[in-house]
Short mmCIF file of C-alpha atoms and ligand atoms in Angstrom, two decimals:
data_model
loop_
_atom_site.label_atom_id
_atom_site.label_comp_id
_atom_site.label_asym_id
_atom_site.label_seq_id
_atom_site.Cartn_x
_atom_site.Cartn_y
_atom_site.Cartn_z
CA MET A 23 -14.18 4.97 -37.31
CA THR A 24 -16.89 2.51 -36.32
CA ARG A 25 -18.57 3.43 -33.08
CA PRO A 26 -20.02 0.38 -31.28
CA SER A 27 -23.78 0.60 -31.46
CA SER A 28 -25.87 0.32 -28.30
CA ARG A 29 -26.79 -3.11 -26.99
CA SER A 30 -30.47 -3.72 -27.57
CA GLY A 31 -32.87 -6.14 -29.05
CA HIS A 32 -36.35 -6.20 -30.46
CA SER A 33 -38.59 -5.51 -27.51
CA ASP A 34 -42.28 -5.93 -27.64
CA SER A 35 -44.29 -3.63 -25.47
CA THR A 36 -47.69 -4.72 -26.73
CA GLY A 37 -47.72 -8.11 -24.99
CA THR A 38 -45.95 -11.07 -26.52
CA ALA A 39 -45.30 -11.00 -30.22
CA ALA A 40 -47.24 -14.23 -30.57
CA ALA A 41 -50.32 -12.72 -28.95
CA ARG A 42 -50.19 -9.79 -31.32
CA THR A 43 -49.57 -11.93 -34.35
CA ALA A 44 -52.23 -14.45 -33.34
CA ARG A 45 -54.77 -11.64 -32.86
CA ALA A 46 -53.88 -10.12 -36.18
CA ASP A 47 -53.79 -13.48 -37.97
CA SER A 48 -57.15 -14.50 -36.50
CA ALA A 49 -58.56 -11.14 -37.56
CA GLU A 50 -57.20 -11.78 -41.03
CA SER A 51 -58.48 -15.34 -41.17
CA ALA A 52 -61.88 -14.10 -39.98
CA GLY A 53 -61.83 -11.93 -43.11
CA SER A 54 -62.12 -8.76 -41.09
CA ALA A 55 -60.61 -5.60 -42.44
CA GLU A 56 -57.77 -5.78 -39.94
CA SER A 57 -54.77 -7.42 -41.51
CA ALA A 58 -51.85 -9.29 -40.03
CA ASP A 59 -50.01 -6.01 -39.89
CA GLY A 60 -52.75 -3.89 -38.41
CA THR A 61 -53.40 -1.88 -41.54
CA ASP A 62 -57.14 -1.55 -42.16
CA SER A 63 -58.73 -1.02 -45.51
CA ALA A 64 -62.30 -0.74 -46.69
CA HIS A 65 -61.16 -3.09 -49.44
CA GLY A 66 -60.41 -5.74 -46.85
CA SER A 67 -56.86 -7.01 -46.89
CA ALA A 68 -54.85 -7.87 -49.97
CA PRO A 69 -52.65 -10.98 -49.89
CA VAL A 70 -49.57 -10.72 -47.66
CA VAL A 71 -46.27 -10.75 -49.61
CA VAL A 72 -44.50 -14.11 -49.27
CA GLY A 73 -41.63 -15.70 -51.21
CA THR A 74 -43.72 -17.04 -54.06
CA PRO A 75 -41.53 -18.78 -56.69
CA GLY A 76 -40.39 -16.28 -59.30
CA SER A 77 -41.33 -13.28 -57.17
CA PHE A 78 -39.08 -10.40 -56.18
CA ALA A 79 -39.39 -11.47 -52.56
CA ARG A 80 -38.18 -14.96 -53.46
CA SER A 81 -35.17 -13.54 -55.27
CA VAL A 82 -34.26 -11.61 -52.11
CA LEU A 83 -34.49 -14.73 -49.97
CA ASP A 84 -32.75 -17.05 -52.44
CA GLU A 85 -30.13 -14.67 -53.84
CA ARG A 86 -29.63 -11.41 -51.92
CA HIS A 87 -29.50 -12.86 -48.43
CA PRO A 88 -26.99 -15.63 -49.30
CA ALA A 89 -24.93 -13.09 -51.24
CA LEU A 90 -24.97 -10.74 -48.25
CA ILE A 91 -23.60 -13.46 -45.98
CA GLU A 92 -20.66 -13.86 -48.37
CA ARG A 93 -20.15 -10.07 -48.59
CA VAL A 94 -20.02 -9.81 -44.80
CA ARG A 95 -17.66 -12.78 -44.59
CA ARG A 96 -15.27 -11.12 -47.06
CA ALA A 97 -15.47 -7.67 -45.50
CA VAL A 98 -14.76 -8.61 -41.86
CA PRO A 99 -12.15 -11.23 -40.70
CA TYR A 100 -14.51 -13.09 -38.37
CA PRO A 101 -12.98 -16.01 -36.42
CA PRO A 102 -13.71 -19.68 -37.24
CA ALA A 103 -16.58 -20.02 -34.73
CA LEU A 104 -18.47 -17.11 -36.29
CA GLN A 105 -17.64 -18.36 -39.77
CA ARG A 106 -19.25 -21.66 -38.82
CA ALA A 107 -22.30 -19.79 -37.53
CA LEU A 108 -22.54 -18.04 -40.91
CA ASP A 109 -22.25 -21.41 -42.66
CA ALA A 110 -25.10 -22.77 -40.56
CA LEU A 111 -27.30 -19.73 -41.27
CA LEU A 112 -26.57 -19.95 -44.99
CA GLU A 113 -27.53 -23.63 -45.05
CA GLU A 114 -30.72 -22.93 -43.11
CA ILE A 115 -31.97 -20.10 -45.30
CA THR A 116 -31.20 -21.96 -48.53
CA GLU A 117 -32.19 -25.50 -47.62
CA GLY A 118 -33.83 -25.54 -44.23
CA VAL A 119 -36.76 -24.17 -42.28
CA VAL A 120 -37.00 -21.17 -39.95
CA GLU A 121 -35.23 -22.03 -36.68
CA ARG A 122 -35.44 -20.24 -33.34
CA LEU A 123 -32.74 -18.06 -31.87
CA ALA A 124 -30.59 -19.94 -29.36
CA ASP A 125 -32.04 -19.70 -25.84
CA ASP A 126 -28.88 -17.97 -24.61
CA GLU A 127 -29.01 -15.29 -27.31
CA PRO A 128 -29.62 -11.87 -25.68
CA GLY A 129 -33.22 -10.84 -26.40
CA ALA A 130 -34.24 -14.30 -27.67
CA GLU A 131 -37.26 -14.29 -25.37
CA ARG A 132 -38.86 -11.56 -27.45
CA TRP A 133 -38.85 -13.82 -30.51
CA ARG A 134 -39.65 -17.13 -28.79
CA ASP A 135 -43.43 -17.18 -29.44
CA GLU A 136 -43.44 -16.04 -33.06
CA PRO A 137 -45.63 -18.44 -35.09
CA HIS A 138 -43.34 -19.11 -38.08
CA TYR A 139 -40.74 -21.59 -36.81
CA GLY A 140 -40.47 -24.88 -38.65
CA ARG A 141 -41.81 -23.41 -41.90
CA PRO A 142 -39.80 -22.79 -45.09
CA TRP A 143 -38.43 -19.24 -45.18
CA ALA A 144 -40.28 -18.62 -48.44
CA ASP A 145 -43.65 -19.50 -46.92
CA VAL A 146 -43.71 -16.99 -44.06
CA PRO A 147 -44.57 -13.29 -44.49
CA PHE A 148 -41.68 -11.73 -46.41
CA LEU A 149 -41.48 -8.75 -44.05
CA TRP A 150 -41.11 -11.13 -41.11
CA ALA A 151 -38.61 -13.36 -42.90
CA GLU A 152 -36.37 -10.45 -43.89
CA SER A 153 -36.44 -8.87 -40.46
CA TYR A 154 -35.72 -12.16 -38.74
CA PHE A 155 -32.89 -12.92 -41.18
CA TYR A 156 -31.09 -9.76 -40.10
CA ARG A 157 -31.64 -10.59 -36.44
CA ARG A 158 -30.21 -14.09 -37.01
CA LEU A 159 -27.25 -12.65 -38.91
CA LEU A 160 -26.37 -10.42 -35.96
CA ALA A 161 -26.76 -13.40 -33.62
CA ALA A 162 -24.37 -15.45 -35.77
CA LEU A 163 -21.82 -12.62 -35.57
CA GLY A 164 -22.02 -12.11 -31.81
CA HIS A 165 -23.34 -8.56 -32.16
CA PHE A 166 -25.34 -8.70 -28.95
CA GLY A 167 -22.47 -10.34 -27.11
CA PRO A 168 -21.17 -11.07 -24.62
CA GLY A 169 -17.70 -11.15 -26.13
CA PRO A 170 -15.28 -9.23 -28.35
CA TRP A 171 -17.75 -8.81 -31.24
CA GLN A 172 -20.44 -7.19 -29.11
CA GLY A 173 -21.69 -3.98 -30.74
CA ILE A 174 -19.63 -4.41 -33.91
CA ASP A 175 -21.66 -3.38 -36.96
CA PRO A 176 -21.05 -6.05 -39.64
CA PHE A 177 -22.11 -3.57 -42.29
CA ALA A 178 -19.73 -0.82 -41.16
CA PRO A 179 -17.24 -1.42 -43.99
CA PHE A 180 -19.97 -0.87 -46.59
CA LYS A 181 -21.34 2.20 -44.83
CA GLU A 182 -17.87 3.68 -44.41
CA ALA A 183 -16.97 3.17 -48.08
CA GLU A 184 -20.12 5.01 -49.14
CA LEU A 185 -19.65 7.87 -46.72
CA THR A 186 -15.96 8.50 -47.48
CA SER A 187 -16.33 8.40 -51.27
CA THR A 188 -15.19 11.56 -53.09
CA LYS A 189 -18.62 11.59 -54.75
CA VAL A 190 -19.97 12.78 -51.41
CA ASP A 191 -17.59 15.76 -51.48
CA ASP A 192 -18.79 16.71 -54.95
CA GLU A 193 -22.40 16.43 -53.86
CA LEU A 194 -21.93 18.37 -50.63
CA SER A 195 -20.17 21.17 -52.51
CA ALA A 196 -23.41 21.62 -54.49
CA LEU A 197 -25.02 22.88 -51.28
CA ASP A 198 -23.36 26.25 -51.93
CA ARG A 199 -25.95 26.90 -54.63
CA LEU A 200 -28.85 26.62 -52.18
CA PRO A 201 -28.69 30.14 -50.68
CA GLY A 202 -29.09 31.65 -54.14
CA LEU A 203 -32.31 29.77 -54.84
CA PRO A 204 -35.81 31.16 -54.23
CA ALA A 205 -37.30 29.73 -51.02
CA ALA A 206 -39.76 27.42 -52.81
CA GLU A 207 -36.97 25.99 -54.97
CA ARG A 208 -34.80 25.44 -51.89
CA ASP A 209 -37.68 23.51 -50.30
CA ARG A 210 -38.14 21.39 -53.41
CA THR A 211 -34.45 20.73 -53.93
CA LEU A 212 -33.91 19.53 -50.38
CA LEU A 213 -37.06 17.42 -50.37
CA LEU A 214 -36.09 15.76 -53.66
CA SER A 215 -32.52 15.30 -52.40
CA SER A 216 -33.86 13.41 -49.42
CA LEU A 217 -36.19 11.40 -51.65
CA TRP A 218 -33.55 10.39 -54.21
CA GLY A 219 -31.04 9.84 -51.43
CA ASN A 220 -33.10 6.69 -50.87
CA ARG A 221 -31.65 5.54 -54.17
CA ALA A 222 -28.33 5.82 -52.35
CA ASP A 223 -27.08 8.63 -54.49
CA LEU A 224 -27.07 12.13 -53.14
CA GLY A 225 -29.32 14.43 -55.09
CA PHE A 226 -28.02 17.87 -54.19
CA ARG A 227 -27.05 18.62 -57.72
CA MET A 228 -29.62 21.18 -58.76
CA SER A 229 -28.40 21.35 -62.31
CA THR A 230 -30.41 19.71 -65.06
CA GLY A 231 -28.65 17.57 -67.61
CA SER A 232 -25.93 16.06 -65.47
CA GLY A 233 -28.22 13.46 -63.98
CA GLY A 234 -29.42 16.19 -61.66
CA LEU A 235 -32.77 16.35 -59.95
CA ALA A 236 -34.61 17.62 -62.98
CA GLU A 237 -33.71 14.46 -64.88
CA ARG A 238 -34.94 12.25 -62.06
CA VAL A 239 -38.30 13.97 -61.76
CA PRO A 240 -39.84 11.89 -64.62
CA GLY A 241 -39.44 8.87 -62.33
CA LEU A 242 -41.67 10.54 -59.76
CA VAL A 243 -44.94 8.63 -60.11
CA VAL A 244 -46.74 10.48 -57.29
CA ASP A 245 -45.78 13.97 -56.13
CA ASP A 246 -47.73 15.20 -53.10
CA SER A 247 -44.91 17.60 -52.14
CA ALA A 248 -47.25 20.62 -52.19
CA ALA A 249 -49.48 18.88 -49.64
CA LEU A 250 -46.42 18.05 -47.53
CA TRP A 251 -45.37 21.70 -47.32
CA GLY A 252 -49.02 22.61 -46.80
CA VAL A 253 -49.14 20.46 -43.66
CA LEU A 254 -45.93 22.01 -42.35
CA ASP A 255 -47.07 25.58 -43.15
CA ALA A 256 -50.62 25.17 -41.84
CA GLY A 257 -49.83 26.27 -38.29
CA PRO A 258 -47.06 27.20 -35.87
CA PRO A 259 -43.93 25.03 -35.99
CA GLY A 260 -44.26 21.79 -34.04
CA THR A 261 -42.51 18.44 -33.99
CA VAL A 262 -41.64 16.62 -37.19
CA CYS A 263 -40.81 12.93 -36.89
CA LEU A 264 -38.33 11.90 -39.58
CA VAL A 265 -38.18 8.10 -39.71
CA ALA A 266 -34.78 7.51 -41.26
CA ASP A 267 -33.83 4.73 -43.60
CA ASN A 268 -30.30 4.28 -44.90
CA ALA A 269 -27.07 5.74 -43.55
CA GLY A 270 -24.48 7.72 -45.55
CA PRO A 271 -25.75 8.96 -48.93
CA GLU A 272 -29.38 8.90 -47.74
CA LEU A 273 -28.85 10.10 -44.17
CA LEU A 274 -26.80 13.12 -45.27
CA PRO A 275 -29.64 14.72 -47.27
CA ASP A 276 -32.06 13.69 -44.52
CA LEU A 277 -29.96 15.60 -42.00
CA VAL A 278 -29.71 18.59 -44.34
CA LEU A 279 -33.49 18.48 -44.71
CA ALA A 280 -33.86 18.34 -40.91
CA ASP A 281 -31.59 21.39 -40.62
CA HIS A 282 -33.74 23.16 -43.21
CA LEU A 283 -37.00 22.33 -41.42
CA LEU A 284 -35.57 23.73 -38.19
CA GLY A 285 -34.03 26.77 -39.86
CA SER A 286 -37.01 27.68 -42.03
CA GLY A 287 -39.47 27.63 -39.14
CA ARG A 288 -41.30 24.45 -40.26
CA ALA A 289 -40.36 22.61 -37.10
CA ASP A 290 -39.27 23.58 -33.64
CA THR A 291 -38.15 20.00 -33.05
CA VAL A 292 -37.15 17.19 -35.39
CA VAL A 293 -37.23 13.68 -33.93
CA LEU A 294 -34.99 11.46 -36.03
CA HIS A 295 -36.07 7.82 -35.68
CA LEU A 296 -33.14 5.45 -36.11
CA LYS A 297 -32.55 1.72 -35.76
CA PRO A 298 -31.44 0.43 -32.34
CA TYR A 299 -29.07 -1.99 -34.04
CA PRO A 300 -27.65 -2.64 -37.54
CA TYR A 301 -30.45 -3.67 -39.90
CA TYR A 302 -31.04 -4.24 -43.63
CA VAL A 303 -27.33 -3.60 -44.29
CA SER A 304 -27.44 0.17 -44.50
CA ASP A 305 -30.18 1.28 -42.11
CA ALA A 306 -29.03 4.18 -39.97
CA THR A 307 -28.08 3.92 -36.29
CA THR A 308 -26.88 6.63 -33.91
CA ALA A 309 -23.30 5.76 -34.82
CA ASP A 310 -24.16 6.55 -38.45
CA VAL A 311 -25.61 9.95 -37.50
CA LEU A 312 -22.38 10.82 -35.70
CA ALA A 313 -20.37 9.66 -38.72
CA CYS A 314 -22.47 11.93 -40.96
CA LEU A 315 -21.99 14.89 -38.62
CA ASP A 316 -18.24 14.28 -38.74
CA ARG A 317 -18.44 14.11 -42.53
CA LEU A 318 -20.36 17.39 -42.74
CA SER A 319 -18.03 19.14 -40.32
CA GLY A 320 -15.01 18.00 -42.32
CA ALA A 321 -16.44 19.19 -45.64
CA ALA A 322 -16.14 22.64 -47.23
CA GLU A 323 -18.68 25.37 -46.49
CA PRO A 324 -21.66 25.51 -46.39
CA ALA A 325 -21.80 21.81 -45.48
CA ALA A 326 -19.60 22.45 -42.45
CA ARG A 327 -22.05 25.11 -41.23
CA VAL A 328 -24.92 22.65 -41.61
CA GLY A 329 -22.95 20.17 -39.49
CA ALA A 330 -22.32 22.78 -36.82
CA ARG A 331 -26.02 23.75 -36.70
CA LEU A 332 -27.06 20.11 -36.38
CA ARG A 333 -24.62 19.54 -33.52
CA GLN A 334 -26.00 22.63 -31.79
CA ALA A 335 -29.56 21.42 -32.42
CA LEU A 336 -28.70 18.09 -30.79
CA ARG A 337 -27.23 19.84 -27.77
CA ALA A 338 -30.27 22.13 -27.54
CA GLY A 339 -32.76 19.26 -27.82
CA ARG A 340 -34.22 20.59 -31.09
CA LEU A 341 -32.87 17.58 -32.95
CA VAL A 342 -33.74 14.46 -30.97
CA LEU A 343 -32.50 10.96 -31.76
CA ARG A 344 -34.88 8.08 -31.07
CA ALA A 345 -34.08 4.37 -31.51
CA HIS A 346 -37.29 2.57 -30.59
CA PRO A 347 -37.02 -1.26 -30.56
CA PHE A 348 -40.12 -1.47 -32.77
CA SER A 349 -38.07 0.13 -35.54
CA CYS A 350 -36.48 -3.31 -36.01
CA ALA A 351 -39.68 -5.29 -35.43
CA PRO A 352 -40.89 -7.78 -38.08
CA HIS A 353 -44.33 -6.15 -38.31
CA GLY A 354 -46.14 -3.28 -39.96
CA TYR A 355 -46.68 0.03 -38.16
CA GLY A 356 -50.29 -1.01 -37.71
CA LEU A 357 -49.01 -3.03 -34.74
CA MET A 358 -46.83 -0.28 -33.26
CA PRO A 359 -46.77 -0.01 -29.44
CA ALA A 360 -48.60 2.80 -27.65
CA ASP A 361 -45.55 4.95 -26.88
CA LEU A 362 -44.53 5.04 -30.55
CA ARG A 363 -48.13 5.74 -31.56
CA ASP A 364 -48.10 8.68 -29.15
CA ASP A 365 -44.92 10.02 -30.77
CA PHE A 366 -46.51 10.06 -34.22
CA ALA A 367 -49.89 11.30 -32.95
CA SER A 368 -48.28 14.37 -31.41
CA ALA A 369 -46.22 15.25 -34.49
CA THR A 370 -47.19 17.92 -37.04
CA LEU A 371 -46.03 15.40 -39.64
CA THR A 372 -44.27 12.05 -39.72
CA ILE A 373 -42.01 11.57 -42.74
CA MET A 374 -41.35 7.90 -43.52
CA LYS A 375 -38.19 7.44 -45.57
CA GLY A 376 -37.49 4.52 -47.87
CA ASP A 377 -38.92 1.32 -49.18
CA LEU A 378 -38.97 -0.80 -46.02
CA ASN A 379 -40.72 1.91 -44.02
CA TYR A 380 -43.25 2.23 -46.85
CA ARG A 381 -43.96 -1.48 -46.72
CA ARG A 382 -44.40 -1.29 -42.95
CA LEU A 383 -46.59 1.83 -43.26
CA VAL A 384 -49.06 0.63 -45.90
CA GLY A 385 -48.80 -3.07 -45.05
CA ASP A 386 -46.56 -5.52 -46.93
CA ARG A 387 -49.32 -6.72 -49.20
CA HIS A 388 -50.14 -7.04 -52.87
CA TRP A 389 -52.45 -4.06 -52.76
CA PRO A 390 -54.13 -2.86 -55.97
CA ALA A 391 -51.66 -0.16 -57.07
CA THR A 392 -54.53 2.35 -57.30
CA ILE A 393 -55.91 1.81 -53.78
CA ALA A 394 -55.85 5.19 -52.03
CA PHE A 395 -52.80 5.90 -49.87
CA ASP A 396 -55.22 7.56 -47.41
CA GLU A 397 -57.11 4.28 -47.13
CA VAL A 398 -54.16 2.03 -46.31
CA THR A 399 -52.76 4.59 -43.86
CA ALA A 400 -56.09 5.40 -42.18
CA TYR A 401 -54.88 3.69 -38.98
CA PHE A 402 -51.85 5.98 -38.67
CA PRO A 403 -52.34 8.35 -35.69
CA GLY A 404 -51.18 11.59 -37.34
CA PRO A 405 -50.39 13.25 -40.65
CA VAL A 406 -47.89 11.08 -42.53
CA ALA A 407 -45.75 11.38 -45.65
CA ALA A 408 -43.81 8.71 -47.51
CA LEU A 409 -40.62 9.55 -49.43
CA ARG A 410 -39.60 6.37 -51.18
CA THR A 411 -37.96 4.98 -54.26
CA LEU A 412 -39.77 1.88 -55.46
CA LYS A 413 -37.65 -1.18 -54.69
CA CYS A 414 -40.23 -3.91 -54.14
CA ASP A 415 -43.65 -4.98 -55.43
CA VAL A 416 -45.72 -3.01 -52.94
CA VAL A 417 -47.23 0.25 -54.20
CA THR A 418 -50.45 2.15 -53.49
CA GLY A 419 -52.04 5.46 -54.46
CA LEU A 420 -51.13 5.45 -58.15
CA PRO A 421 -53.51 7.38 -60.42
CA ALA A 422 -55.05 4.97 -62.93
CA GLY A 423 -53.53 6.85 -65.85
CA THR A 424 -50.06 6.62 -64.31
CA LEU A 425 -50.40 2.88 -63.82
CA GLU A 426 -51.48 2.45 -67.44
CA ARG A 427 -48.50 4.51 -68.59
CA LEU A 428 -46.08 2.44 -66.51
CA HIS A 429 -47.53 -0.78 -67.85
CA ALA A 430 -47.31 0.52 -71.42
CA GLU A 431 -43.68 1.62 -70.93
CA ALA A 432 -42.82 -1.75 -69.42
CA ALA A 433 -44.47 -3.56 -72.34
CA GLU A 434 -42.38 -1.52 -74.81
CA ASP A 435 -39.13 -2.30 -72.97
CA PRO A 436 -37.83 -5.56 -74.50
CA ALA A 437 -35.19 -5.87 -71.80
CA GLY A 438 -37.64 -5.13 -69.04
CA SER A 439 -39.19 -7.70 -66.77
CA GLY A 440 -42.56 -6.02 -67.07
CA ALA A 441 -42.54 -4.86 -63.47
CA ALA A 442 -39.05 -3.33 -63.20
CA TRP A 443 -40.59 0.04 -62.39
CA ARG A 444 -41.74 -1.49 -59.12
CA THR A 445 -38.38 -2.83 -57.96
CA SER A 446 -35.47 -1.17 -59.77
CA GLY A 447 -35.33 2.12 -57.87
CA THR A 448 -35.84 4.13 -61.05
CA HIS A 449 -39.21 5.42 -59.87
CA ALA A 450 -40.17 7.20 -56.68
CA LEU A 451 -43.11 8.73 -54.87
CA ILE A 452 -43.98 11.45 -52.41
CA GLN A 453 -47.31 10.60 -50.79
CA VAL A 454 -49.09 12.47 -48.02
CA ARG A 455 -52.09 11.76 -45.84
CA ALA A 456 -52.78 15.06 -44.09
O1 LIG B 504 -35.73 0.60 -47.10
P1 LIG B 504 -34.84 0.69 -48.27
O2 LIG B 504 -33.40 0.69 -47.88
O3 LIG B 504 -35.21 1.80 -49.21
O4 LIG B 504 -35.05 -0.63 -49.12
C1 LIG B 504 -35.02 -1.86 -48.45
C2 LIG B 504 -35.46 -2.94 -49.42
O5 LIG B 504 -35.89 -2.40 -50.63
O6 LIG B 504 -34.41 -3.85 -49.66
C3 LIG B 504 -34.98 -5.15 -49.70
C4 LIG B 504 -34.46 -5.94 -50.85
O7 LIG B 504 -33.08 -6.15 -50.63
C5 LIG B 504 -36.45 -4.93 -49.80
O8 LIG B 504 -37.13 -6.04 -49.42
C6 LIG B 504 -36.58 -3.78 -48.89
O9 LIG B 504 -37.81 -3.14 -48.95
#
């Protein structure tokens, strides 16, 4: 069942978007350390990712976005007027320049002063272009209404197919092996399940050999998990902010991890940050959390018990859902508004899930892969961890030896593109700045 998501748009509580972007751009053009996304670095700022010909970003703009329009068109029987709006968007992103939202589009005023209109989509910051593409797609499909398509999630068919697959039942049944594990192994298993869930395949299987977690560990290029638990165990339980990424196969292990943090005394409150509207195809909204709770409650034990505890935690205010408009903003967290900054500053730890949140956390830039994670997250107002499978060019905090090994492996792989480890989802990282 697809629950209509709430009506909202990208609000900007730090003055107009243009003022922020102009300030950041001028800072960047002045060569100061502050970058267009607010991330500071002693190294100054690396080049912002744009759709350079032949780049991964360009393949997303030229191939993935047009393909997504066709997937959405096939999955939902939209009427002729919305089909025509999809046609117009497809033509614009493949042959045109960035156009404004229509003046009568709900929330258009928050995008009006952005500085990228009239430029080719490939020339503007990739993070901005992707975010704006999804906002334009929802506009084309009447998501913000008024009208019969208001609140309809165009990606619901894809999310539903993932969540109802029998593979999820198999994975959830593996939870029955958790109670028998030593506490430290339970911690590790649930953390790795949440991490690899970002690869959109549940990782509860604790067994080695069958593609279980042990087999995936070689793809872990940075593992700061000990530091993560160290932050959580350093004092009395407080608030953990879990910034969610994808729904279904990623959100389920994220929710199980949240239940574990609450149940093992690592957190007295978990604030689950969601998207206020459908975004990047599978990003999780409140409707997706409710669908996951239904899925858990309908599964065999112990998954059903986890679902019941999470429902109780929601009712008791120990699990809090948050859908801040900035979660769908086309900027890095370096430009986050004050209220969101306060959330993260007051948390024992903020856990950022997934590739997009990583890009927004460190800054969507071609950083040297070995630049310290602490350095590019120095602006962040509290302890922060990233759990992410690598699905784009941006990476930081790699030990030099690891980078050399990855380059050597890529060079030996005749089929490889030389940088597949950066974008294929086969590698992952757990990074912490305490
Ligand atoms: O945040 P997620 O879901 O882990 O990954 C999202 C993402 O990898 O998909 C896009 C390519 O389609 C990237 O630009 C973006 O970072």
